[in-house]
Amino acid sequence: MNHSRKFQFFRNGWGIGSTIIMLMVLFPSMFILSGLITPASENWTHITKYLLTDYILNSTILVLTSAILATVIGVSLAWLIAAYEFPFRTALKFLLMLPLAIPPYIAAYTYNGLLNYTGVIQTFLRNHFDIQVSQQLFDIMNMRGAIFIFALCLFPYVYLITASYLEKQSAAMIESARMLGKGSFEIFFRVVIPLARVAIVGGGSLVALEVLSDYGVVKYFGIETFSVSIFTVWFGIADVDAALKLSGVMMLFVMCILLLEKWLRGRRKYAPSTTKAKPLKRIALTGAKKWIAFSFCLTVFAFSFLIPVLQLLHWAYLSFDRLDATVLAGAVANSFVTTVVAAVPIVIAAIIVANFNRSRSGFWSSLFARMMSLAYSIPGSVVAIGVITLFVAVERQLAGVFLSGTILMLVFAYFVRFLAIGYNSIETGFEKLGKKYTEAGRTIGYGMTQTFFKIDLPLIKPAVVAAFILVFIDIMKELPLTLILRPFNYHTLATKTFEYASDEMIHEAAISALLIISLCFVSILLLNRLTNRGNA
Amino acid sequence: MYISMKQVCFRYEGSKRKLLDNFHLSVEKGARVCILGESGSGKSTVLRLLAGLEMPESGVIEMDQRVLVDDKQMVYPEHRGIGMVFQDYALFPHMTVSQNITFGLKGKSKAEKQELLDEMLDLVDLHAFCKRYPHELSGGQQQRVAIARALILKPKLLLLDEPLSNLDESLKEKIRPELKAILDRAKITTIFVTHDKNDCVQLADYIVVMNQGCVTRCGLLDEVLIRRPAQVEFDLVT
């Protein structure tokens, strides 16, 4: 088709809107990558000579081991929940999602508080049994501790994707293997793992990207990774060029993870070969087996959610009298306002891009989708540096306009980072809907926009709500980006929790941490209800 | 000619093979044309091009002496005045039968809308079902709603994409005469595609046989299908 015909066919506000949105998402990354080719400063020479190897090594070890451990936990839970019937399976299926409500940095403060010399465990052992334990054994403020925290908090990414895949898509193959006389272990290793490889790798790489993006845990535990180094260079020595270069190297690191993911996925696609998939029929476990399965799931749930929440509740009780209600109310209000103000345009933009992309397949739609995924893969601290550089450049062009250090900058950064979350949810909604209703609307006299509002929007409402909830959860928990870009003296629940914990006021941090967890918990509950209704 | 497609070429994005290559089609006003072909022959694509849902790579499409597509212009589906009934009917699931049928009416008073709705419900004999939702209707009833929805706008051309393929054999036998009666009463130029020769025999005046994106045979139903069934069969399978 020649370009004139293509242009005539696709010229509309949706296409123009999508292109503008994609440019907005792309600009910060372009600024960061351009930083790689600027002349090196003295600090950068120092960093490359003495520190960069450590950053790369620490980040690699942390990312790989956390992702592997989270994948092992997530896949084994997914297999148990999807394939077997055992006591409280339905409740555990939901409960195992809940660790998503706990940001890793909150789990890190909590576990350190639990395990250190004055923590409840050591105190209990000392006071009741006169047992003095080795501090080295209980010290989790190191690489091993960080891996433990990440695996516990992030395994739900692998668990959710893999369980959903196994429940819906694998029945025929697993049942065939059963009919061919294969036992549980053989089916798991020879059928389930290869079959769900794409889902497992997808979940694992999400964990890897989350670990790389983290700032709260590694800062608290004193592990020198990329995130920490960017903060140090930015706030410590105020070297913008070096921070940009570090961010650029971190982006290359992200691309390596994405390439690794692509290689691990192989030629397989995360899509069923048939739409006539039937759910996997679960086998009822009997005797000791059912209690072993139950205990395993319960133990993971206890360590990843129950114990940290109980500890936080205890601390909140202890510190309740010292609570500064005004500060906390301010942080709650700020969190809500920032989250909602960012989530609404994200969802609207996601709708615009998704609606345009589905109207055409091929190069542009694929490019738009890839660009958004890439933007989501970029860690918060890197996005923050890119956004600051962009806003400073804009300010230079528009003399007298001050955008840096405003809420607008923070909201824009959330927009860049979390657009993909909203997009994925809405794209899924559109995929389920297909194009037939839109085409029918157009043949009976409505344009693309009218058809969207009258036909598509009412039908994809659950996907829009899901997109809002997912973005809400992510922004509510977000720390590094908020820490860098928030206006002066502007606190959200996440930054307040981080601040209290950094000041060793761990009990005071409990209430704001619990508020984040509660808000995310309610959001997950709503999302679960919405998903179940959609599947019904 | 009322409708003409000249030298139309089309391929789906990313595909190397042209689905339609120098395709020609001319239809007289008031004709009822059946495009007969196997899956992948390009017959549904012809309808989608006429409706404006796809853009041809090259070629010209005209209707009633108005250019719908050429190198300089493209009339969007909503401005073509062409009604289309989709293979699975695409009835809006969140609207009742009445709401589905009147959905396309714009700039009309409530009374005018009701009058047109009644006319259509008479035509398709669905008065008793006007408050039902699509999922509460049988396949045949859904098809009639889809036809009414397309016809209420008084289109210049009606397109039907495999209108009976969603129904089982016994229901098809029952629905064909009903559909013919509706189309007779509507008196509208109609093009429909099917892979079932029985649909052609009972519904069409003219027949176009397609194979791999090309017209292999066309003419009056009597001349093409009734008198030379073996040749049509040969065209379809080779």
mmCIF file with all atom_site columns, N, CA and C in Angstrom, chain A residues 75-109:
data_model
loop_
_atom_site.group_PDB
_atom_site.id
_atom_site.type_symbol
_atom_site.label_atom_id
_atom_site.label_alt_id
_atom_site.label_comp_id
_atom_site.label_asym_id
_atom_site.label_entity_id
_atom_site.label_seq_id
_atom_site.pdbx_PDB_ins_code
_atom_site.Cartn_x
_atom_site.Cartn_y
_atom_site.Cartn_z
_atom_site.occupancy
_atom_site.B_iso_or_equiv
_atom_site.pdbx_formal_charge
_atom_site.auth_seq_id
_atom_site.auth_comp_id
_atom_site.auth_asym_id
_atom_site.auth_atom_id
_atom_site.pdbx_PDB_model_num
ATOM 1   N N  . VAL A 1 75  ? 6.945  -20.974 40.947 1.00 0.00 ? 75  VAL A N  1
ATOM 2   C CA . VAL A 1 75  ? 6.517  -22.084 40.075 1.00 0.00 ? 75  VAL A CA 1
ATOM 3   C C  . VAL A 1 75  ? 5.999  -23.249 40.907 1.00 0.00 ? 75  VAL A C  1
ATOM 4   N N  . SER A 1 76  ? 6.687  -23.558 42.022 1.00 0.00 ? 76  SER A N  1
ATOM 5   C CA . SER A 1 76  ? 6.220  -24.701 42.804 1.00 0.00 ? 76  SER A CA 1
ATOM 6   C C  . SER A 1 76  ? 4.835  -24.412 43.404 1.00 0.00 ? 76  SER A C  1
ATOM 7   N N  . LEU A 1 77  ? 4.634  -23.179 43.854 1.00 0.00 ? 77  LEU A N  1
ATOM 8   C CA . LEU A 1 77  ? 3.303  -22.833 44.385 1.00 0.00 ? 77  LEU A CA 1
ATOM 9   C C  . LEU A 1 77  ? 2.246  -22.882 43.277 1.00 0.00 ? 77  LEU A C  1
ATOM 10  N N  . ALA A 1 78  ? 2.604  -22.353 42.120 1.00 0.00 ? 78  ALA A N  1
ATOM 11  C CA . ALA A 1 78  ? 1.652  -22.332 41.001 1.00 0.00 ? 78  ALA A CA 1
ATOM 12  C C  . ALA A 1 78  ? 1.232  -23.745 40.632 1.00 0.00 ? 78  ALA A C  1
ATOM 13  N N  . TRP A 1 79  ? 2.176  -24.668 40.611 1.00 0.00 ? 79  TRP A N  1
ATOM 14  C CA . TRP A 1 79  ? 1.878  -26.056 40.236 1.00 0.00 ? 79  TRP A CA 1
ATOM 15  C C  . TRP A 1 79  ? 0.961  -26.701 41.273 1.00 0.00 ? 79  TRP A C  1
ATOM 16  N N  . LEU A 1 80  ? 1.270  -26.475 42.556 1.00 0.00 ? 80  LEU A N  1
ATOM 17  C CA . LEU A 1 80  ? 0.423  -27.054 43.612 1.00 0.00 ? 80  LEU A CA 1
ATOM 18  C C  . LEU A 1 80  ? -1.004 -26.506 43.513 1.00 0.00 ? 80  LEU A C  1
ATOM 19  N N  . ILE A 1 81  ? -1.109 -25.195 43.375 1.00 0.00 ? 81  ILE A N  1
ATOM 20  C CA . ILE A 1 81  ? -2.439 -24.557 43.362 1.00 0.00 ? 81  ILE A CA 1
ATOM 21  C C  . ILE A 1 81  ? -3.217 -24.943 42.097 1.00 0.00 ? 81  ILE A C  1
ATOM 22  N N  . ALA A 1 82  ? -2.520 -25.038 40.957 1.00 0.00 ? 82  ALA A N  1
ATOM 23  C CA . ALA A 1 82  ? -3.227 -25.294 39.699 1.00 0.00 ? 82  ALA A CA 1
ATOM 24  C C  . ALA A 1 82  ? -3.598 -26.761 39.522 1.00 0.00 ? 82  ALA A C  1
ATOM 25  N N  . ALA A 1 83  ? -2.769 -27.657 40.042 1.00 0.00 ? 83  ALA A N  1
ATOM 26  C CA . ALA A 1 83  ? -2.948 -29.071 39.687 1.00 0.00 ? 83  ALA A CA 1
ATOM 27  C C  . ALA A 1 83  ? -3.510 -29.946 40.795 1.00 0.00 ? 83  ALA A C  1
ATOM 28  N N  . TYR A 1 84  ? -3.505 -29.458 42.021 1.00 0.00 ? 84  TYR A N  1
ATOM 29  C CA . TYR A 1 84  ? -3.911 -30.339 43.128 1.00 0.00 ? 84  TYR A CA 1
ATOM 30  C C  . TYR A 1 84  ? -4.989 -29.704 44.000 1.00 0.00 ? 84  TYR A C  1
ATOM 31  N N  . GLU A 1 85  ? -5.743 -30.588 44.615 1.00 0.00 ? 85  GLU A N  1
ATOM 32  C CA . GLU A 1 85  ? -6.772 -30.173 45.567 1.00 0.00 ? 85  GLU A CA 1
ATOM 33  C C  . GLU A 1 85  ? -6.265 -30.548 46.952 1.00 0.00 ? 85  GLU A C  1
ATOM 34  N N  . PHE A 1 86  ? -6.217 -29.600 47.868 1.00 0.00 ? 86  PHE A N  1
ATOM 35  C CA . PHE A 1 86  ? -5.783 -29.892 49.239 1.00 0.00 ? 86  PHE A CA 1
ATOM 36  C C  . PHE A 1 86  ? -6.479 -28.907 50.180 1.00 0.00 ? 86  PHE A C  1
ATOM 37  N N  . PRO A 1 87  ? -6.409 -29.102 51.488 1.00 0.00 ? 87  PRO A N  1
ATOM 38  C CA . PRO A 1 87  ? -7.173 -28.245 52.398 1.00 0.00 ? 87  PRO A CA 1
ATOM 39  C C  . PRO A 1 87  ? -6.845 -26.750 52.220 1.00 0.00 ? 87  PRO A C  1
ATOM 40  N N  . PHE A 1 88  ? -7.867 -25.936 52.204 1.00 0.00 ? 88  PHE A N  1
ATOM 41  C CA . PHE A 1 88  ? -7.765 -24.459 52.125 1.00 0.00 ? 88  PHE A CA 1
ATOM 42  C C  . PHE A 1 88  ? -7.095 -23.967 50.836 1.00 0.00 ? 88  PHE A C  1
ATOM 43  N N  . ARG A 1 89  ? -7.116 -24.796 49.788 1.00 0.00 ? 89  ARG A N  1
ATOM 44  C CA . ARG A 1 89  ? -6.472 -24.404 48.524 1.00 0.00 ? 89  ARG A CA 1
ATOM 45  C C  . ARG A 1 89  ? -7.041 -23.091 47.981 1.00 0.00 ? 89  ARG A C  1
ATOM 46  N N  . THR A 1 90  ? -8.380 -22.955 47.996 1.00 0.00 ? 90  THR A N  1
ATOM 47  C CA . THR A 1 90  ? -8.997 -21.759 47.425 1.00 0.00 ? 90  THR A CA 1
ATOM 48  C C  . THR A 1 90  ? -8.558 -20.499 48.177 1.00 0.00 ? 90  THR A C  1
ATOM 49  N N  . ALA A 1 91  ? -8.543 -20.611 49.516 1.00 0.00 ? 91  ALA A N  1
ATOM 50  C CA . ALA A 1 91  ? -8.125 -19.448 50.321 1.00 0.00 ? 91  ALA A CA 1
ATOM 51  C C  . ALA A 1 91  ? -6.658 -19.133 50.050 1.00 0.00 ? 91  ALA A C  1
ATOM 52  N N  . LEU A 1 92  ? -5.834 -20.177 50.013 1.00 0.00 ? 92  LEU A N  1
ATOM 53  C CA . LEU A 1 92  ? -4.390 -19.960 49.811 1.00 0.00 ? 92  LEU A CA 1
ATOM 54  C C  . LEU A 1 92  ? -4.100 -19.390 48.425 1.00 0.00 ? 92  LEU A C  1
ATOM 55  N N  . LYS A 1 93  ? -4.924 -19.791 47.453 1.00 0.00 ? 93  LYS A N  1
ATOM 56  C CA . LYS A 1 93  ? -4.741 -19.267 46.095 1.00 0.00 ? 93  LYS A CA 1
ATOM 57  C C  . LYS A 1 93  ? -4.796 -17.738 46.113 1.00 0.00 ? 93  LYS A C  1
ATOM 58  N N  . PHE A 1 94  ? -5.735 -17.206 46.883 1.00 0.00 ? 94  PHE A N  1
ATOM 59  C CA . PHE A 1 94  ? -5.844 -15.755 47.003 1.00 0.00 ? 94  PHE A CA 1
ATOM 60  C C  . PHE A 1 94  ? -4.762 -15.188 47.927 1.00 0.00 ? 94  PHE A C  1
ATOM 61  N N  . LEU A 1 95  ? -4.566 -15.860 49.068 1.00 0.00 ? 95  LEU A N  1
ATOM 62  C CA . LEU A 1 95  ? -3.626 -15.321 50.064 1.00 0.00 ? 95  LEU A CA 1
ATOM 63  C C  . LEU A 1 95  ? -2.215 -15.187 49.498 1.00 0.00 ? 95  LEU A C  1
ATOM 64  N N  . LEU A 1 96  ? -1.852 -16.093 48.594 1.00 0.00 ? 96  LEU A N  1
ATOM 65  C CA . LEU A 1 96  ? -0.491 -16.052 48.048 1.00 0.00 ? 96  LEU A CA 1
ATOM 66  C C  . LEU A 1 96  ? -0.264 -14.869 47.097 1.00 0.00 ? 96  LEU A C  1
ATOM 67  N N  . MET A 1 97  ? -1.355 -14.168 46.754 1.00 0.00 ? 97  MET A N  1
ATOM 68  C CA . MET A 1 97  ? -1.186 -12.933 45.968 1.00 0.00 ? 97  MET A CA 1
ATOM 69  C C  . MET A 1 97  ? -0.793 -11.760 46.857 1.00 0.00 ? 97  MET A C  1
ATOM 70  N N  . LEU A 1 98  ? -1.131 -11.886 48.148 1.00 0.00 ? 98  LEU A N  1
ATOM 71  C CA . LEU A 1 98  ? -1.042 -10.722 49.030 1.00 0.00 ? 98  LEU A CA 1
ATOM 72  C C  . LEU A 1 98  ? 0.364  -10.148 49.242 1.00 0.00 ? 98  LEU A C  1
ATOM 73  N N  . PRO A 1 99  ? 1.415  -10.963 49.183 1.00 0.00 ? 99  PRO A N  1
ATOM 74  C CA . PRO A 1 99  ? 2.746  -10.346 49.334 1.00 0.00 ? 99  PRO A CA 1
ATOM 75  C C  . PRO A 1 99  ? 2.995  -9.209  48.355 1.00 0.00 ? 99  PRO A C  1
ATOM 76  N N  . LEU A 1 100 ? 2.232  -9.165  47.263 1.00 0.00 ? 100 LEU A N  1
ATOM 77  C CA . LEU A 1 100 ? 2.369  -8.042  46.323 1.00 0.00 ? 100 LEU A CA 1
ATOM 78  C C  . LEU A 1 100 ? 2.040  -6.709  46.992 1.00 0.00 ? 100 LEU A C  1
ATOM 79  N N  . ALA A 1 101 ? 1.262  -6.790  48.082 1.00 0.00 ? 101 ALA A N  1
ATOM 80  C CA . ALA A 1 101 ? 0.868  -5.555  48.778 1.00 0.00 ? 101 ALA A CA 1
ATOM 81  C C  . ALA A 1 101 ? 2.006  -5.007  49.636 1.00 0.00 ? 101 ALA A C  1
ATOM 82  N N  . ILE A 1 102 ? 3.031  -5.843  49.876 1.00 0.00 ? 102 ILE A N  1
ATOM 83  C CA . ILE A 1 102 ? 4.132  -5.386  50.746 1.00 0.00 ? 102 ILE A CA 1
ATOM 84  C C  . ILE A 1 102 ? 5.319  -4.962  49.894 1.00 0.00 ? 102 ILE A C  1
ATOM 85  N N  . PRO A 1 103 ? 5.647  -3.676  49.881 1.00 0.00 ? 103 PRO A N  1
ATOM 86  C CA . PRO A 1 103 ? 6.850  -3.277  49.151 1.00 0.00 ? 103 PRO A CA 1
ATOM 87  C C  . PRO A 1 103 ? 8.083  -3.908  49.802 1.00 0.00 ? 103 PRO A C  1
ATOM 88  N N  . PRO A 1 104 ? 9.049  -4.363  49.007 1.00 0.00 ? 104 PRO A N  1
ATOM 89  C CA . PRO A 1 104 ? 10.225 -5.040  49.593 1.00 0.00 ? 104 PRO A CA 1
ATOM 90  C C  . PRO A 1 104 ? 10.931 -4.228  50.673 1.00 0.00 ? 104 PRO A C  1
ATOM 91  N N  . TYR A 1 105 ? 10.974 -2.881  50.510 1.00 0.00 ? 105 TYR A N  1
ATOM 92  C CA . TYR A 1 105 ? 11.705 -2.116  51.526 1.00 0.00 ? 105 TYR A CA 1
ATOM 93  C C  . TYR A 1 105 ? 11.015 -2.201  52.886 1.00 0.00 ? 105 TYR A C  1
ATOM 94  N N  . ILE A 1 106 ? 9.685  -2.320  52.907 1.00 0.00 ? 106 ILE A N  1
ATOM 95  C CA . ILE A 1 106 ? 8.977  -2.452  54.186 1.00 0.00 ? 106 ILE A CA 1
ATOM 96  C C  . ILE A 1 106 ? 9.268  -3.827  54.796 1.00 0.00 ? 106 ILE A C  1
ATOM 97  N N  . ALA A 1 107 ? 9.287  -4.853  53.933 1.00 0.00 ? 107 ALA A N  1
ATOM 98  C CA . ALA A 1 107 ? 9.629  -6.198  54.427 1.00 0.00 ? 107 ALA A CA 1
ATOM 99  C C  . ALA A 1 107 ? 11.053 -6.196  54.984 1.00 0.00 ? 107 ALA A C  1
ATOM 100 N N  . ALA A 1 108 ? 11.945 -5.464  54.342 1.00 0.00 ? 108 ALA A N  1
ATOM 101 C CA . ALA A 1 108 ? 13.336 -5.422  54.797 1.00 0.00 ? 108 ALA A CA 1
ATOM 102 C C  . ALA A 1 108 ? 13.440 -4.807  56.193 1.00 0.00 ? 108 ALA A C  1
ATOM 103 N N  . TYR A 1 109 ? 12.750 -3.670  56.420 1.00 0.00 ? 109 TYR A N  1
ATOM 104 C CA . TYR A 1 109 ? 12.794 -3.050  57.749 1.00 0.00 ? 109 TYR A CA 1
ATOM 105 C C  . TYR A 1 109 ? 12.203 -4.005  58.784 1.00 0.00 ? 109 TYR A C  1
#
